[in-house]
Tab-separated table of C-alpha atoms in Angstrom:
chain	number	residue	atom	x	y	z
A	1	MET	CA	197.422	-28.140	15.988
A	2	ASN	CA	196.093	-24.495	15.074
A	3	THR	CA	197.805	-21.425	16.428
A	4	GLU	CA	194.843	-19.619	17.099
A	5	SER	CA	194.791	-17.751	20.690
A	6	LEU	CA	192.209	-18.708	23.083
A	7	GLY	CA	190.654	-15.434	22.892
A	8	THR	CA	190.254	-15.477	19.262
A	9	ILE	CA	188.649	-18.985	19.431
A	10	PHE	CA	186.309	-17.404	21.777
A	11	LEU	CA	185.430	-14.311	20.085
A	12	ASN	CA	185.461	-16.361	16.748
A	13	ALA	CA	182.792	-18.728	18.177
A	14	CYS	CA	180.740	-16.037	19.577
A	15	LEU	CA	180.351	-13.486	17.483
A	16	VAL	CA	182.051	-13.782	13.744
A	17	ASN	CA	180.784	-17.546	13.160
A	18	ASN	CA	177.680	-17.071	15.745
A	19	PHE	CA	176.281	-20.630	15.571
A	20	VAL	CA	172.925	-19.593	14.943
A	21	LEU	CA	173.224	-15.970	13.086
A	22	ALA	CA	176.112	-17.310	10.914
A	23	TYR	CA	176.023	-21.245	10.467
A	24	PHE	CA	172.133	-21.191	10.851
A	25	LEU	CA	172.443	-24.379	13.476
A	26	GLY	CA	170.325	-24.391	16.495
A	27	ILE	CA	167.223	-22.645	14.497
A	28	CYS	CA	164.460	-24.416	16.332
A	29	PRO	CA	165.151	-23.102	19.945
A	30	PHE	CA	166.217	-19.758	18.521
A	31	LEU	CA	162.311	-19.548	17.108
A	32	GLY	CA	160.591	-21.430	19.425
A	33	VAL	CA	162.101	-20.275	22.736
A	34	SER	CA	162.675	-17.001	21.908
A	35	GLY	CA	159.135	-15.341	23.140
A	36	LYS	CA	160.325	-14.334	26.645
A	37	MET	CA	163.524	-12.945	28.066
A	38	GLU	CA	163.417	-15.202	30.971
A	39	THR	CA	163.041	-18.507	29.210
A	40	ALA	CA	165.539	-17.772	26.494
A	41	THR	CA	168.218	-16.817	29.168
A	42	LYS	CA	167.802	-20.383	30.619
A	43	MET	CA	167.379	-22.051	27.720
A	44	GLY	CA	170.800	-20.418	26.807
A	45	GLY	CA	172.560	-21.591	30.045
A	46	ALA	CA	171.022	-25.212	29.324
A	47	VAL	CA	172.416	-25.254	26.189
A	48	MET	CA	175.949	-23.764	27.213
A	49	PHE	CA	176.085	-26.529	29.823
A	50	VAL	CA	175.385	-29.203	27.632
A	51	MET	CA	177.783	-28.010	24.823
A	52	LEU	CA	180.704	-27.529	27.386
A	53	ILE	CA	180.137	-31.450	28.831
A	54	SER	CA	179.565	-32.715	25.064
A	55	SER	CA	182.865	-31.009	23.621
A	56	MET	CA	184.806	-32.288	26.491
A	57	CYS	CA	183.353	-35.535	25.801
A	58	ALA	CA	183.785	-35.452	22.493
A	59	TYR	CA	187.700	-34.721	22.777
A	60	GLY	CA	187.887	-37.708	24.795
A	61	ILE	CA	186.279	-39.878	21.942
A	62	HIS	CA	187.973	-38.833	19.134
A	63	ALA	CA	191.135	-39.378	20.802
A	64	PHE	CA	190.051	-42.911	21.623
A	65	LEU	CA	188.781	-43.341	18.335
A	66	ILE	CA	191.806	-42.214	16.546
A	67	SER	CA	193.846	-44.377	18.842
A	68	ILE	CA	191.831	-47.676	17.625
A	69	GLY	CA	191.940	-46.483	14.049
A	70	ALA	CA	188.160	-46.251	13.605
A	71	PRO	CA	187.256	-42.556	12.949
A	72	PHE	CA	184.538	-42.969	10.823
A	73	LEU	CA	182.534	-43.670	14.037
A	74	GLN	CA	183.107	-40.180	15.235
A	75	LEU	CA	179.416	-39.087	13.879
A	76	ILE	CA	177.322	-41.822	15.620
A	77	SER	CA	179.436	-41.811	19.008
A	78	TYR	CA	179.077	-38.359	19.141
A	79	ILE	CA	175.278	-38.577	18.868
A	80	VAL	CA	174.961	-41.196	21.603
A	81	VAL	CA	177.270	-39.391	24.183
A	82	ILE	CA	175.375	-35.820	23.624
A	83	ALA	CA	172.159	-37.683	23.971
A	84	SER	CA	173.094	-39.516	27.227
A	85	THR	CA	174.822	-36.117	28.567
A	86	VAL	CA	171.288	-34.473	28.317
A	87	GLN	CA	169.722	-37.591	29.913
A	88	LEU	CA	172.619	-36.809	32.802
A	89	VAL	CA	171.600	-32.899	32.858
A	90	GLU	CA	167.792	-33.766	33.049
A	91	MET	CA	167.954	-35.836	36.124
A	92	PHE	CA	170.775	-33.625	37.731
A	93	ILE	CA	168.454	-30.590	37.227
A	94	LYS	CA	165.506	-32.416	38.573
A	95	LYS	CA	167.175	-33.467	41.567
A	96	ILE	CA	168.723	-30.196	42.313
A	97	SER	CA	166.119	-27.500	41.061
A	98	PRO	CA	162.350	-28.772	40.549
A	99	VAL	CA	161.192	-25.483	39.662
A	100	LEU	CA	164.129	-24.947	36.844
A	101	PHE	CA	163.196	-28.462	35.713
A	102	ARG	CA	159.259	-27.682	35.166
A	103	SER	CA	159.687	-23.970	33.905
A	104	LEU	CA	162.583	-25.706	31.076
A	105	GLY	CA	159.650	-28.196	30.554
A	106	ILE	CA	159.991	-30.233	26.786
A	107	PHE	CA	163.004	-27.643	25.905
A	108	LEU	CA	165.289	-29.497	28.077
A	109	PRO	CA	165.101	-33.018	26.383
A	110	LEU	CA	164.942	-31.217	22.799
A	111	ILE	CA	168.246	-30.224	23.538
A	112	THR	CA	169.264	-33.668	22.538
A	113	THR	CA	168.240	-32.858	18.755
A	114	ASN	CA	169.769	-29.497	18.956
A	115	CYS	CA	172.263	-29.501	15.519
A	116	ALA	CA	174.402	-26.565	17.469
A	117	ILE	CA	175.279	-29.006	20.050
A	118	LEU	CA	176.689	-31.705	17.407
A	119	GLY	CA	178.119	-28.590	15.509
A	120	VAL	CA	180.485	-27.853	18.003
A	121	ALA	CA	181.130	-31.322	18.788
A	122	LEU	CA	182.229	-31.979	14.718
A	123	PHE	CA	183.947	-28.246	14.352
A	124	GLN	CA	186.392	-28.794	16.954
A	125	THR	CA	187.411	-32.057	15.754
A	126	ASN	CA	187.633	-30.335	12.419
A	127	LYS	CA	189.789	-27.914	13.335
A	128	ASP	CA	192.020	-30.047	15.415
A	129	TYR	CA	191.391	-28.379	18.856
A	130	GLY	CA	193.281	-29.169	22.115
A	131	PHE	CA	191.676	-30.029	25.145
A	132	LEU	CA	191.688	-26.136	26.660
A	133	GLU	CA	190.936	-24.994	23.168
A	134	SER	CA	187.625	-27.264	22.750
A	135	ILE	CA	186.278	-25.913	26.006
A	136	ILE	CA	186.896	-22.549	25.111
A	137	TYR	CA	185.268	-22.849	21.753
A	138	ALA	CA	182.313	-24.504	23.400
A	139	LEU	CA	181.974	-21.600	25.831
A	140	GLY	CA	182.300	-19.439	23.138
A	141	ALA	CA	179.584	-21.174	20.890
A	142	GLY	CA	177.411	-21.385	24.024
A	143	ALA	CA	177.564	-17.628	24.747
A	144	GLY	CA	177.164	-16.652	21.202
A	145	PHE	CA	173.925	-19.072	21.188
A	146	THR	CA	172.658	-17.438	24.418
A	147	LEU	CA	173.273	-13.524	22.987
A	148	ALA	CA	171.461	-14.452	19.795
A	149	LEU	CA	168.533	-15.850	21.801
A	150	VAL	CA	168.398	-12.919	24.227
A	151	LEU	CA	168.612	-10.624	21.488
A	152	ILE	CA	165.504	-11.762	19.523
A	153	ALA	CA	163.620	-12.402	22.838
A	154	GLY	CA	164.331	-8.657	23.630
A	155	LEU	CA	163.339	-7.604	20.244
A	156	ARG	CA	160.043	-9.884	20.080
A	157	GLU	CA	158.998	-8.349	23.494
A	158	GLN	CA	159.713	-5.071	22.248
A	159	LEU	CA	157.611	-5.691	19.255
A	160	ASP	CA	154.661	-7.063	20.765
A	161	PHE	CA	153.442	-3.854	21.504
A	162	ALA	CA	154.443	-2.507	17.754
A	163	ASP	CA	151.669	-1.543	15.314
A	164	VAL	CA	152.633	-4.066	12.350
A	165	PRO	CA	150.724	-5.083	9.365
A	166	LYS	CA	148.225	-8.042	9.796
A	167	VAL	CA	150.252	-10.373	7.225
A	168	SER	CA	153.743	-9.795	9.140
A	169	LYS	CA	152.194	-10.702	12.432
A	170	GLY	CA	153.879	-13.665	14.526
A	171	THR	CA	156.044	-15.993	12.964
A	172	ALA	CA	156.881	-13.920	9.755
A	173	LEU	CA	157.762	-11.113	12.038
A	174	THR	CA	160.220	-13.134	13.677
A	175	LEU	CA	161.852	-14.559	10.836
A	176	PHE	CA	162.282	-10.818	9.545
A	177	ILE	CA	163.993	-10.110	12.793
A	178	ALA	CA	166.599	-13.236	12.480
A	179	GLY	CA	167.304	-12.404	8.953
A	180	ILE	CA	168.059	-8.669	10.006
A	181	LEU	CA	169.953	-10.036	13.076
A	182	SER	CA	172.162	-12.260	10.630
A	183	LEU	CA	172.849	-9.319	8.599
A	184	CYS	CA	174.129	-7.570	11.487
A	185	PHE	CA	176.189	-10.371	12.830
A	186	MET	CA	177.725	-10.424	9.033
A	187	GLY	CA	179.317	-7.010	9.957
A	188	PHE	CA	181.545	-8.928	12.450
A	189	ALA	CA	183.172	-10.870	9.468
A	190	GLY	CA	185.702	-8.539	9.416
A	191	LEU	CA	186.933	-9.380	13.012
A	192	GLY	CA	188.667	-12.722	12.269
A	193	ALA	CA	188.597	-15.794	10.212
B	1	MET	CA	188.541	-56.394	10.490
B	2	SER	CA	186.847	-52.545	10.953
B	3	ILE	CA	183.367	-54.161	11.202
B	4	ILE	CA	184.698	-55.914	14.399
B	5	ILE	CA	186.394	-52.542	15.649
B	6	ALA	CA	183.067	-50.516	15.166
B	7	ILE	CA	180.882	-53.377	16.590
B	8	VAL	CA	183.288	-53.297	19.848
B	9	ALA	CA	183.844	-49.836	20.388
B	10	LEU	CA	180.294	-48.700	19.910
B	11	GLY	CA	179.291	-51.765	21.984
B	12	GLY	CA	181.603	-50.778	24.760
B	13	LEU	CA	180.820	-46.983	24.733
B	14	THR	CA	177.182	-47.517	24.873
B	15	LEU	CA	177.384	-50.435	27.471
B	16	LEU	CA	179.466	-47.503	29.507
B	17	LEU	CA	176.875	-44.995	28.657
B	18	ALA	CA	174.089	-47.105	29.963
B	19	ILE	CA	175.878	-48.322	32.882
B	20	MET	CA	176.306	-44.545	33.881
B	21	LEU	CA	172.959	-43.459	33.267
B	22	ILE	CA	171.709	-46.342	35.360
B	23	VAL	CA	174.002	-45.212	38.648
B	24	ALA	CA	172.776	-41.647	37.972
B	25	ASN	CA	169.449	-42.917	37.783
B	26	LYS	CA	169.745	-44.501	41.430
B	27	LYS	CA	171.742	-41.942	42.584
B	28	LEU	CA	169.983	-39.153	41.548
B	29	TYR	CA	166.309	-40.620	41.912
B	30	VAL	CA	163.723	-37.922	43.376
B	31	TYR	CA	161.241	-39.572	45.493
B	32	GLU	CA	157.989	-37.984	44.937
B	33	ASP	CA	154.979	-38.369	47.418
B	34	PRO	CA	151.865	-40.199	45.449
B	35	ARG	CA	149.602	-37.789	47.299
B	36	ILE	CA	151.399	-34.872	45.684
B	37	ASP	CA	149.385	-35.667	42.677
B	38	LYS	CA	146.247	-36.054	44.048
B	39	VAL	CA	146.118	-33.061	46.206
B	40	GLU	CA	147.101	-31.291	42.849
B	41	ASP	CA	143.938	-32.752	41.218
B	42	MET	CA	141.923	-31.575	43.949
B	43	LEU	CA	142.961	-28.117	43.646
B	44	PRO	CA	141.516	-25.363	41.504
B	45	HIS	CA	144.439	-25.531	38.783
B	46	ALA	CA	144.191	-21.784	39.072
B	47	ASN	CA	147.781	-21.024	39.713
B	48	CYS	CA	147.117	-17.874	41.175
B	49	GLY	CA	149.553	-17.479	43.810
B	50	ALA	CA	147.047	-16.306	46.521
B	51	CYS	CA	148.367	-19.047	49.098
B	52	GLY	CA	151.374	-17.368	48.963
B	53	TYR	CA	153.276	-20.268	46.780
B	54	PRO	CA	153.876	-20.038	42.938
B	55	GLY	CA	151.401	-22.277	41.875
B	56	CYS	CA	149.046	-25.258	42.796
B	57	ARG	CA	152.055	-27.917	42.276
B	58	PRO	CA	154.346	-25.861	44.989
B	59	PHE	CA	150.875	-25.675	47.159
B	60	ALA	CA	150.078	-29.208	47.039
B	61	GLU	CA	153.688	-30.174	48.028
B	62	ALA	CA	153.597	-27.658	50.907
B	63	LEU	CA	149.809	-29.477	51.632
B	64	VAL	CA	151.467	-32.809	52.018
B	65	HIS	CA	154.442	-31.641	54.124
B	66	GLU	CA	152.236	-29.871	56.274
B	67	LYS	CA	153.932	-26.789	56.083
B	68	SER	CA	150.532	-24.919	54.944
B	69	LEU	CA	146.761	-25.596	55.466
B	70	PRO	CA	144.048	-26.216	53.023
B	71	SER	CA	141.944	-22.792	53.941
B	72	LYS	CA	144.988	-20.833	52.665
B	73	CYS	CA	143.406	-21.565	48.687
B	74	THR	CA	141.150	-18.949	48.264
B	75	VAL	CA	139.891	-20.379	44.909
B	76	SER	CA	138.713	-23.778	46.224
B	77	THR	CA	135.222	-24.124	47.270
B	78	ASP	CA	134.471	-25.052	50.786
B	79	GLU	CA	133.509	-28.661	49.851
B	80	GLY	CA	136.930	-28.559	48.119
B	81	ARG	CA	138.989	-27.446	50.954
B	82	GLN	CA	136.889	-29.666	53.104
B	83	SER	CA	138.101	-33.011	50.933
B	84	ILE	CA	141.589	-32.064	50.941
B	85	ALA	CA	141.748	-31.737	54.552
B	86	GLU	CA	139.863	-35.403	55.114
B	87	PHE	CA	142.182	-36.954	52.394
B	88	LEU	CA	145.259	-35.591	54.239
B	89	GLY	CA	143.712	-36.361	57.534
B	90	VAL	CA	144.697	-32.274	58.379
B	91	ASP	CA	143.035	-29.574	60.262
B	92	ILE	CA	141.359	-27.609	57.478
B	93	GLY	CA	142.332	-24.258	59.413
B	94	ILE	CA	140.697	-20.932	59.890
B	95	GLU	CA	141.489	-18.110	57.195
B	96	GLU	CA	140.268	-14.558	57.202
B	97	LYS	CA	139.026	-13.462	53.553
B	98	LEU	CA	141.213	-11.338	52.115
B	99	VAL	CA	140.392	-8.852	48.857
B	100	ALA	CA	141.850	-6.300	46.990
B	101	ARG	CA	140.999	-2.651	47.731
B	102	LEU	CA	141.941	0.166	45.629
B	103	ALA	CA	143.463	3.345	47.285
B	104	CYS	CA	141.962	5.938	44.862
B	105	ALA	CA	138.254	7.234	44.649
B	106	GLY	CA	139.247	9.812	41.879
B	107	GLY	CA	136.825	8.595	38.869
B	108	THR	CA	136.384	10.847	35.710
B	109	ASN	CA	133.597	12.452	37.455
B	110	VAL	CA	135.719	13.809	39.958
B	111	ALA	CA	139.078	14.236	38.663
B	112	VAL	CA	140.487	16.408	36.125
B	113	ASN	CA	143.133	15.526	33.542
B	114	ARG	CA	146.178	17.721	32.870
B	115	ALA	CA	146.958	16.196	29.464
B	116	GLN	CA	145.329	14.044	27.084
B	117	TYR	CA	147.047	10.486	26.592
B	118	VAL	CA	147.232	9.143	23.035
B	119	GLY	CA	148.512	5.709	22.736
B	120	ILE	CA	148.348	1.992	23.735
B	121	GLN	CA	145.214	1.896	25.757
B	122	SER	CA	146.655	0.680	29.351
B	123	CYS	CA	147.732	1.922	32.463
B	124	GLN	CA	151.447	0.506	32.193
B	125	ALA	CA	152.054	2.292	28.768
B	126	ALA	CA	150.537	5.670	30.027
B	127	ALA	CA	152.532	5.571	33.069
B	128	LEU	CA	155.354	5.484	30.732
B	129	VAL	CA	154.982	8.903	29.340
B	130	SER	CA	155.485	11.223	32.305
B	131	GLY	CA	153.195	9.535	34.866
B	132	GLY	CA	149.991	9.268	32.546
B	133	GLY	CA	147.364	11.784	31.669
B	134	LYS	CA	145.795	12.303	35.135
B	135	GLY	CA	145.925	15.549	37.085
B	136	CYS	CA	146.576	13.855	40.400
B	137	PHE	CA	149.916	11.953	39.854
B	138	TRP	CA	149.151	9.286	42.209
B	139	GLY	CA	145.859	8.457	41.048
B	140	CYS	CA	144.099	5.481	38.978
B	141	LEU	CA	144.786	6.162	35.247
B	142	GLY	CA	141.304	3.935	34.539
B	143	TYR	CA	142.621	1.972	31.587
B	144	GLY	CA	141.667	-0.969	33.227
B	145	ASP	CA	145.076	-3.242	33.400
B	146	CYS	CA	143.814	-4.791	36.281
B	147	GLU	CA	140.279	-5.707	34.899
B	148	VAL	CA	142.774	-7.310	32.357
B	149	VAL	CA	144.783	-9.270	34.333
B	150	CYS	CA	142.015	-10.521	37.090
B	151	ASP	CA	141.387	-14.157	36.207
B	152	PHE	CA	138.697	-14.188	38.177
B	153	ASP	CA	136.461	-11.870	36.575
B	154	ALA	CA	136.375	-9.842	39.806
B	155	ILE	CA	137.267	-6.500	38.606
B	156	ASN	CA	135.098	-4.483	36.510
B	157	MET	CA	135.445	-0.716	35.364
B	158	ASP	CA	132.744	1.515	36.422
B	159	GLU	CA	131.242	4.195	34.349
B	160	ASN	CA	133.756	6.679	35.538
B	161	GLY	CA	136.732	4.628	34.884
B	162	LEU	CA	137.357	3.093	38.288
B	163	PRO	CA	137.921	-0.396	39.162
B	164	ILE	CA	135.163	-2.009	41.198
B	165	VAL	CA	136.107	-5.217	42.892
B	166	ASP	CA	133.879	-8.012	43.423
B	167	THR	CA	134.716	-9.042	46.972
B	168	GLU	CA	132.748	-12.328	46.309
B	169	LYS	CA	134.721	-13.279	43.349
B	170	CYS	CA	138.257	-11.583	44.400
B	171	THR	CA	140.690	-14.512	45.832
B	172	ALA	CA	143.445	-11.743	46.682
B	173	CYS	CA	145.793	-13.515	44.364
B	174	GLY	CA	147.604	-10.291	43.906
B	175	ASP	CA	147.831	-9.906	40.288
B	176	CYS	CA	146.119	-6.326	40.357
B	177	VAL	CA	148.317	-5.481	42.941
B	178	GLU	CA	151.420	-6.397	40.793
B	179	VAL	CA	149.984	-4.769	37.635
B	180	CYS	CA	148.958	-1.209	38.842
B	181	PRO	CA	151.869	1.143	37.690
B	182	LYS	CA	150.429	3.504	40.749
B	183	ASP	CA	150.633	0.673	43.243
B	184	LEU	CA	147.053	1.631	44.330
B	185	PHE	CA	145.745	-1.854	44.869
B	186	SER	CA	146.473	-3.579	48.313
B	187	ILE	CA	145.544	-7.108	49.769
B	188	GLN	CA	143.377	-6.546	53.062
B	189	PRO	CA	141.390	-8.648	55.511
B	190	ILE	CA	137.768	-7.875	54.368
B	191	SER	CA	137.153	-6.842	58.111
B	192	ASN	CA	139.156	-3.486	57.661
B	193	LYS	CA	136.643	-1.706	56.703
B	194	LEU	CA	137.536	1.692	57.601
B	195	TRP	CA	139.554	2.701	54.538
B	196	VAL	CA	141.524	5.504	53.198
B	197	ALA	CA	140.415	5.762	49.446
B	198	CYS	CA	143.664	7.930	48.289
B	199	LYS	CA	147.222	8.024	47.705
B	200	ASN	CA	147.991	11.616	46.900
B	201	LEU	CA	150.857	13.300	48.932
B	202	GLU	CA	149.632	16.941	47.917
B	203	HIS	CA	147.590	18.919	50.475
B	204	GLY	CA	145.048	21.677	50.726
B	205	GLU	CA	143.836	23.353	47.602
B	206	ALA	CA	146.529	22.385	45.107
B	207	LEU	CA	144.998	18.959	45.525
B	208	LEU	CA	141.296	19.960	45.244
B	209	GLU	CA	142.113	21.336	41.830
B	210	ASP	CA	143.112	18.048	40.438
B	211	CYS	CA	140.567	15.862	42.340
B	212	GLN	CA	137.126	16.680	44.534
B	213	VAL	CA	137.867	13.668	46.627
B	214	GLY	CA	141.297	13.247	47.605
B	215	CYS	CA	142.467	13.744	51.061
B	216	THR	CA	143.764	17.344	51.645
B	217	ALA	CA	145.941	16.130	54.759
B	218	CYS	CA	143.153	18.670	57.065
B	219	GLY	CA	143.879	15.781	59.989
B	220	LYS	CA	140.291	16.005	60.967
B	221	CYS	CA	140.119	12.425	61.083
B	222	ALA	CA	143.221	11.954	63.153
B	223	MET	CA	142.382	14.716	65.652
B	224	ASP	CA	140.491	12.958	68.205
B	225	ALA	CA	140.908	9.240	66.627
B	226	GLY	CA	143.943	8.434	69.257
B	227	ALA	CA	146.310	5.610	68.050
B	228	LEU	CA	144.042	4.559	65.244
B	229	ILE	CA	144.770	6.942	62.871
B	230	THR	CA	148.048	8.900	62.455
B	231	MET	CA	149.238	11.372	59.421
B	232	LYS	CA	152.050	10.439	57.798
B	233	ASN	CA	153.197	12.000	54.495
B	234	ASN	CA	149.931	13.969	54.198
B	235	LEU	CA	148.258	10.915	54.282
B	236	PRO	CA	146.030	9.351	57.255
B	237	VAL	CA	147.279	5.675	58.010
B	238	ILE	CA	144.719	3.646	59.684
B	239	ASN	CA	146.449	1.287	62.301
B	240	TYR	CA	144.383	-1.911	61.826
B	241	ALA	CA	145.897	-3.433	65.220
B	242	ASP	CA	143.635	-1.045	66.615
B	243	ASN	CA	139.870	-1.215	66.863
B	244	HIS	CA	139.013	0.190	63.833
B	245	ASN	CA	134.987	-0.313	64.057
B	246	THR	CA	134.037	2.785	64.086
B	247	GLN	CA	132.684	4.971	61.397
B	248	LYS	CA	133.334	8.337	63.304
B	249	PRO	CA	136.472	9.294	60.990
B	250	ILE	CA	134.747	8.956	57.670
B	251	GLN	CA	132.278	11.597	59.200
B	252	ARG	CA	134.753	13.803	59.592
B	253	CYS	CA	136.262	13.763	56.271
B	254	PRO	CA	135.522	16.883	54.340
B	255	THR	CA	136.246	15.230	50.879
B	256	GLY	CA	135.094	12.004	51.336
B	257	ALA	CA	138.716	10.453	51.264
B	258	ILE	CA	137.762	8.098	54.300
B	259	VAL	CA	135.278	5.708	53.502
B	260	TRP	CA	133.646	2.605	55.079
B	261	LEU	CA	133.209	-0.513	52.676
B	262	GLU	CA	130.492	-2.490	53.474
B	263	ASP	CA	130.685	-6.347	52.515
B	264	SER	CA	127.970	-5.750	50.035
B	265	GLY	CA	129.942	-3.119	47.945
B	266	LEU	CA	128.285	-0.520	49.160
B	267	VAL	CA	130.823	2.735	50.015
B	268	VAL	CA	129.649	5.037	52.779
B	269	LYS	CA	131.132	8.160	53.003
B	270	GLY	CA	130.639	10.957	55.434
B	271	LYS	CA	127.640	13.621	55.410
B	272	GLU	CA	130.010	16.396	55.035
B	273	SER	CA	131.552	14.845	51.630
B	274	ARG	CA	128.063	14.571	50.126
B	275	LYS	CA	128.236	18.603	49.263
B	276	ILE	CA	130.986	18.014	46.683
B	277	ILE	CA	130.045	19.065	43.319
B	278	ARG	CA	130.540	16.302	40.895
B	279	LYS	CA	132.293	17.542	37.411
B	280	GLY	CA	132.554	15.707	34.506
B	281	ALA	CA	135.974	15.021	33.383
B	282	ARG	CA	137.887	17.847	31.540
B	283	LEU	CA	141.412	19.085	30.604
B	284	LYS	CA	142.560	21.693	33.533
B	285	GLU	CA	142.604	24.597	30.902
B	286	ASN	CA	138.690	24.322	30.305
B	287	THR	CA	137.718	24.317	33.712
């Protein structure tokens, strides 16, 4: 069992070891859905929700796999669980909010292949987190992901008006911003472990 | 041994998840009327929002549930609307044509600039810099954001930098209303021909320095118009619930701020207003 406080776990996952900007996980939605602030926040919310659910499932599955003495099944079980959670979330959103379902479009099923979510499940197992700690860790990771997405979406919206050299327009500029943002987040490294 | 554990554990897990998904699929199944797809195909796919719904699909849903009528779609042709009405077996509905109207007549030929704006050629950007370079704070900036945003090619900027709405092509989707930083556009029934083409809140000489065709708030139009026209915040307000089929107010207007808009696009102004000397656009200092 680890000895970190819940607040430290949250801050650690959200800022110090931000999944996108420090671990470089979940880069595809980070670059793909960050063109507009509105979709970025919605995507952040959906990812956070899936992270939370899959982190809870991962905790239960890990305990189960340990009890039957087959921890080597960890990775494949996590993938199966995450894929079916996303399916469930998709059906659920379609039922309660068809508008949100249509606006998220293809990116909703693509959460399945988001490595940040598998990352949360694997890291929390490695760090030996308890149930409550796992939830806080997933919330922090989701908040960090949303934060990164919102930051880059805001910057990209502003830079649409900027006069930049032709060679660096579009994807190149986005990668520049991503790099600089990542450097900025290195500043948080002094905060924790 | 571990191979058997792996097979059983993973098999059990996937079976469990499969059962959960099957149950969820049954419980959360959303029935969609197959007619919605067909009606959506019949609509123009402009997603303009003129019908009052966010796009063509929500409108198709509303049509199938008989919450709206085919005539609300202003982009479809008459045949298109008719075929939807026939397909659904509903009344086509009667709808008066709506158009976007601009409440400004101060083109570069009659209005002066108080400053020169240099930057992105867009009204929204110019309006951020202390309201743009125009002398009249309320007037049209003339960079044509409305022309760009119009999906139907219904707005064109004329030689004096004022947007001209083509009432034939206008579908009253309201995109220009939203994009204009000065809120000069509004959606009006096409039968509202009497129109106040000014939005400034100044009065008297102070205004005429900035624009030759603005409303000076003299109140002549409201004087014998009864309940049809009332002066409010230095501007005449036309009460369209009253009988507004009269050209009398435009004859009284000394500057031509009240106009009569014919369906053909012709703008009729009063006799008084013809005396106005049209000047070229210039900075205030140079006048």
